PDB file of C-alpha atoms in Angstrom:
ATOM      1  CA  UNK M   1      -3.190  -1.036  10.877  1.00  0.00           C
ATOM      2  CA  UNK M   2      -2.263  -4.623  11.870  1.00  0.00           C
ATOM      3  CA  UNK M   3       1.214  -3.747  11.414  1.00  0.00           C
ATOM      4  CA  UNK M   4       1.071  -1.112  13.655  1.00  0.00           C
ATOM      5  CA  UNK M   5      -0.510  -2.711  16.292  1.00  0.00           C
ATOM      6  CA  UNK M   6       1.818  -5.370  15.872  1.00  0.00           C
ATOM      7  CA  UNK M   7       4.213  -3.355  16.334  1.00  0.00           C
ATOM      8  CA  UNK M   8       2.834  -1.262  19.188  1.00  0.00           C
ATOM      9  CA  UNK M   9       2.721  -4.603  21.415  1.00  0.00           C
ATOM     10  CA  UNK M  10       6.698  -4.876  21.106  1.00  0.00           C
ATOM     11  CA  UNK M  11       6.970  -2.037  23.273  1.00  0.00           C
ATOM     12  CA  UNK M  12       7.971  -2.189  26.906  1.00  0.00           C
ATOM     13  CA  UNK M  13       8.883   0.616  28.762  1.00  0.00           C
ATOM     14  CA  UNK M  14       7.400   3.378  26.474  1.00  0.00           C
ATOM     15  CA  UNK M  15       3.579   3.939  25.658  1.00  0.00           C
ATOM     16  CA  UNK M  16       2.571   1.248  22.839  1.00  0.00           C
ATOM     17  CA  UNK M  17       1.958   2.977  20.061  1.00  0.00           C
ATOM     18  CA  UNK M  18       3.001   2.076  16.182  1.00  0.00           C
ATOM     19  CA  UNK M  19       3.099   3.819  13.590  1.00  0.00           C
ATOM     20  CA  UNK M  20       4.045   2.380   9.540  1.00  0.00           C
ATOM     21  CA  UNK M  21       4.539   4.727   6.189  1.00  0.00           C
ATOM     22  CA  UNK M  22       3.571   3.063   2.829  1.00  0.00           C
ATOM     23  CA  UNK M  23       3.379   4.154  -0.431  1.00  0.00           C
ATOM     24  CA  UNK M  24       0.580   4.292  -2.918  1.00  0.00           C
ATOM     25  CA  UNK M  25       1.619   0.420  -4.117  1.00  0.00           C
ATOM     26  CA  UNK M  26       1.244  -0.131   0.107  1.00  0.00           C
ATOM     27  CA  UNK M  27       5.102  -1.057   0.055  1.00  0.00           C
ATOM     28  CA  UNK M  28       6.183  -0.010   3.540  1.00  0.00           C
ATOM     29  CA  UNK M  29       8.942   2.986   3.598  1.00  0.00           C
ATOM     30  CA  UNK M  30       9.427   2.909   7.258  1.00  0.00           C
ATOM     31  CA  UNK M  31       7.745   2.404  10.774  1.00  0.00           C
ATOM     32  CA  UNK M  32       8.062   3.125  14.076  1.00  0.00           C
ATOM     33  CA  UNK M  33       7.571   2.494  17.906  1.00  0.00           C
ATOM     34  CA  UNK M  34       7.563   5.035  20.484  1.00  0.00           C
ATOM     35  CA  UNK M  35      11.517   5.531  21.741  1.00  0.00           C
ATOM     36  CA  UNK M  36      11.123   8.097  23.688  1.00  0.00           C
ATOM     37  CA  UNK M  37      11.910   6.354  27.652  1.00  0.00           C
ATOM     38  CA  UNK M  38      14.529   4.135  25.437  1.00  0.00           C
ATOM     39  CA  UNK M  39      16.745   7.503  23.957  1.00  0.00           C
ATOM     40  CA  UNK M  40      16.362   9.804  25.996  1.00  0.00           C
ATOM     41  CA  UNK M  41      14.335  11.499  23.124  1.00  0.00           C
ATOM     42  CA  UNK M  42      11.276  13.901  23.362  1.00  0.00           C
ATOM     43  CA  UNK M  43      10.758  13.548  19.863  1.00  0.00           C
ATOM     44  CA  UNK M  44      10.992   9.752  19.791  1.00  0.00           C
ATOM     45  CA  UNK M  45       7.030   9.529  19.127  1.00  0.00           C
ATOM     46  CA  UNK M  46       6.521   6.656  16.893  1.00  0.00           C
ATOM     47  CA  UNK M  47       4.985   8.536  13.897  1.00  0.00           C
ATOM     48  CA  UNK M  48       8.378  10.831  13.683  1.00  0.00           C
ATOM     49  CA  UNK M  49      10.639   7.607  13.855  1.00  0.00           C
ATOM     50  CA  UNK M  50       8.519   6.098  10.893  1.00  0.00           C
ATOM     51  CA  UNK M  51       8.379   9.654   9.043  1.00  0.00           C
ATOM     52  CA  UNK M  52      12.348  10.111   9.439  1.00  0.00           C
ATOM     53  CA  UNK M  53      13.307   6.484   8.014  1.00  0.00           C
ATOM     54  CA  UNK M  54      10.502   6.734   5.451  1.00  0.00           C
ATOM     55  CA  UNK M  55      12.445  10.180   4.134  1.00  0.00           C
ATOM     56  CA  UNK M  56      15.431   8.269   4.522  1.00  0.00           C
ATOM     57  CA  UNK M  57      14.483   5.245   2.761  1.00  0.00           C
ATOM     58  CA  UNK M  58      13.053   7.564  -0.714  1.00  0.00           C
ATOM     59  CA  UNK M  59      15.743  10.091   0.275  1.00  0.00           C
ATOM     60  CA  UNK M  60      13.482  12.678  -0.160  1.00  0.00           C
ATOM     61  CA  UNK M  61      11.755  14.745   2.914  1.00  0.00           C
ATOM     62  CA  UNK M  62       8.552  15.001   0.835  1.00  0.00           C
ATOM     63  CA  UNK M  63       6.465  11.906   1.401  1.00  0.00           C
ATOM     64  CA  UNK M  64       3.921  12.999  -0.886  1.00  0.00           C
ATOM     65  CA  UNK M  65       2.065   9.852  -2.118  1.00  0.00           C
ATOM     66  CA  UNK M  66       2.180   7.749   1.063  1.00  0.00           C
ATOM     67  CA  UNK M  67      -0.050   7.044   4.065  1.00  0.00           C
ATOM     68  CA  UNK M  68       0.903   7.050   7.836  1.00  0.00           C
ATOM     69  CA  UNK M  69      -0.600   4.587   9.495  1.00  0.00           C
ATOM     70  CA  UNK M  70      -0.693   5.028  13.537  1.00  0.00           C
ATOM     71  CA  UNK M  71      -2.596   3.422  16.448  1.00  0.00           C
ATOM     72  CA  UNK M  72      -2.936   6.820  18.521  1.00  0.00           C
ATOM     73  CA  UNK M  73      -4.359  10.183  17.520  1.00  0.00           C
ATOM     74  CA  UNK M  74      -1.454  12.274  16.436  1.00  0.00           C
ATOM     75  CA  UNK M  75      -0.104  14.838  19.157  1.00  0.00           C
ATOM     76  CA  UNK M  76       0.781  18.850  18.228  1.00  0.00           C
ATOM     77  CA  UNK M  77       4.157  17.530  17.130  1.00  0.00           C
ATOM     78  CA  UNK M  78       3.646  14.658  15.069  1.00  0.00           C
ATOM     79  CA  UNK M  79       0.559  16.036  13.464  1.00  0.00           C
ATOM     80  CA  UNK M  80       2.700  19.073  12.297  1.00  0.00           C
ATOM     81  CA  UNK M  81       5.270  16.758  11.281  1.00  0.00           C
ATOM     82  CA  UNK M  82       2.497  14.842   9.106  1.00  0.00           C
ATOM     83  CA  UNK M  83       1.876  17.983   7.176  1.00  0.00           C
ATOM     84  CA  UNK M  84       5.317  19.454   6.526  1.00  0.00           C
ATOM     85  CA  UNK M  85       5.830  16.041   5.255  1.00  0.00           C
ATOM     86  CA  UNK M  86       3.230  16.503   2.870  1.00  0.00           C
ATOM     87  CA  UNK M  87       1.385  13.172   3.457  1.00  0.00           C
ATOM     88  CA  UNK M  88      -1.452  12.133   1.698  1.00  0.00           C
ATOM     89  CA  UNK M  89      -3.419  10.035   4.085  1.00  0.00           C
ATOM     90  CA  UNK M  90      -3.318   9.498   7.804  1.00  0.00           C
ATOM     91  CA  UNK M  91      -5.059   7.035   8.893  1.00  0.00           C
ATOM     92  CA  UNK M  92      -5.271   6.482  13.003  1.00  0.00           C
ATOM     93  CA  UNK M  93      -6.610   4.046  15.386  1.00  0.00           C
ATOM     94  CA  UNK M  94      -7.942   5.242  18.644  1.00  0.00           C
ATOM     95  CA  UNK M  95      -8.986   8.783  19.770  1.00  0.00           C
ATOM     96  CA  UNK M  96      -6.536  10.637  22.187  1.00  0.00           C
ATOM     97  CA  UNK M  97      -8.895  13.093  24.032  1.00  0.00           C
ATOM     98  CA  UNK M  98      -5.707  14.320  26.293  1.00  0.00           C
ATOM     99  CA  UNK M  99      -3.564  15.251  23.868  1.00  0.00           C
ATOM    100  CA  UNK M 100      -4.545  14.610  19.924  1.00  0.00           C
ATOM    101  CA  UNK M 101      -4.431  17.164  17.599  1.00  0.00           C
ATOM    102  CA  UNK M 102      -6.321  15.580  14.875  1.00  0.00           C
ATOM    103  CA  UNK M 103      -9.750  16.146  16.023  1.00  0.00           C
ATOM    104  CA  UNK M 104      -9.785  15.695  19.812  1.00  0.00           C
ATOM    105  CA  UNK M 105      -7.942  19.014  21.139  1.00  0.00           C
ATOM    106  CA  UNK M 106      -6.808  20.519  18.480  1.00  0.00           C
ATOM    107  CA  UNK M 107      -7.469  19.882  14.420  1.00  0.00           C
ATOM    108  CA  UNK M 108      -3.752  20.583  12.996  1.00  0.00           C
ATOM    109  CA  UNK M 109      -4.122  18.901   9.777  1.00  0.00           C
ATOM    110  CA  UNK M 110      -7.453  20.631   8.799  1.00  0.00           C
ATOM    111  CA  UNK M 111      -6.068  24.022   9.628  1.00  0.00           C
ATOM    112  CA  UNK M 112      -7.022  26.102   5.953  1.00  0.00           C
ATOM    113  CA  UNK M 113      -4.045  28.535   7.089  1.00  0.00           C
ATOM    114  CA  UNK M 114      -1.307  25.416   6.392  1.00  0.00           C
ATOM    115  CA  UNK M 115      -0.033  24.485   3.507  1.00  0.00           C
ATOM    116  CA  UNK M 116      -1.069  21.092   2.953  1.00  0.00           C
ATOM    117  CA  UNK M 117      -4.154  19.035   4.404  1.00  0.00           C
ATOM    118  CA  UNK M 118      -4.042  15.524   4.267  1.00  0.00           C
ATOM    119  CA  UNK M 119      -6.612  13.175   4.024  1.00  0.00           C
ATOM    120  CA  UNK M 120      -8.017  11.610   7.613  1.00  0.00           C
ATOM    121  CA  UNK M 121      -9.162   8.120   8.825  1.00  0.00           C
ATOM    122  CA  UNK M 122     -10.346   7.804  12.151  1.00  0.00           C
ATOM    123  CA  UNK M 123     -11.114   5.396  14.329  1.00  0.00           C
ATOM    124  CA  UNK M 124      -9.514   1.884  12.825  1.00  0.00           C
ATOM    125  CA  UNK M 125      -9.197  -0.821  14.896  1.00  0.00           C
ATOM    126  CA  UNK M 126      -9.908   1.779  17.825  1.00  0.00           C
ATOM    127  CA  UNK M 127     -10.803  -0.910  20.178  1.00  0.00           C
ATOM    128  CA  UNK M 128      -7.823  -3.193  20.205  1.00  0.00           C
ATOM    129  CA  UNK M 129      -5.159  -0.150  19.921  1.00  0.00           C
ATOM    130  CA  UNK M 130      -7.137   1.487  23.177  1.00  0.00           C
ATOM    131  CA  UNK M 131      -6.930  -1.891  25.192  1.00  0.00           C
ATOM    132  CA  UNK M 132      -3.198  -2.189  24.332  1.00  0.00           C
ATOM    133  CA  UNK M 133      -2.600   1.702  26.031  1.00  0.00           C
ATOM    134  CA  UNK M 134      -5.075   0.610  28.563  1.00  0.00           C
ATOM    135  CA  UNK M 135      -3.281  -2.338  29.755  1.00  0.00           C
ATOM    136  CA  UNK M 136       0.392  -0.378  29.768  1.00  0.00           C
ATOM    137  CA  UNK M 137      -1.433   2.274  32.244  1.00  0.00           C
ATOM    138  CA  UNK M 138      -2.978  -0.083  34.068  1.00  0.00           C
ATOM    139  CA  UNK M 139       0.590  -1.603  34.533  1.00  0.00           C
ATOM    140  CA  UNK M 140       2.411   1.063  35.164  1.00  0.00           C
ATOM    141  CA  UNK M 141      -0.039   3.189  37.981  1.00  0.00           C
TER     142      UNK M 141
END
């Protein structure tokens, strides 16, 4: 999660959030920042950049022994993206009551009528990744 947060903080025109894949050794496949403001790119949420060079890295689409690790609840996207990558952990910092969908609004990655369920860690370092989005708001009101 350090990594993440690490890399959330390089962010400066788009919401901070990180986001890092490793495997089951916790060699990291691929990671992320939100690009979103920088391309143009509705789908430039941090956890998709770090999913998509992850695949790329193993050149397989199936991340199946590896963890995302991510400073903000998942959204509807990105948490559907976690399971059709069939992940085996997620692991997230702070708790997105406007839009998460791993617990907050929605529970994606529990759903029983999916395919795959990952494991879930919430709440990691929840305090430092909320007063890194809390600064950037209060910046940019």
């Amino acid at each position: 999660m350090q990594r993440a947060l690490a890399l959330a903080a390089t962010a400066t025109d788009d919401v901070p959030i990180g986001a890092v894949v490793v495997d089951a050794a916790g060699e990291v496949l691929g990671e992320g920042v939100n690009v979103r403001e920088r391309d143009a790119d509705p789908t430039g949420h941090a956890e998709i950049v770090a999913l998509r060079a992850a695949a790329e890295r193993l050149g397989e689409w199936r991340l199946t022994g590896c963890t995302l690790v991510v400073t903000l609840e998942p959204c509807t996207m990105c948490a559907g993206a976690i399971v059709l990558a069939r992940l085996d952990t997620l692991v997230f910092a702070a708790f997105d009551d406007k839009a998460g969908a791993v617990g907050s609004l929605w529970d994606v990655v529990r759903d029983r009528r999916l395919n795959h369920r990952p494991e879930v860690i919430g709440g990691v370092l929840a305090e430092e990744s909320a007063a890194l989005l809390e600064a950037f708001f209060a910046e940019h009101r």
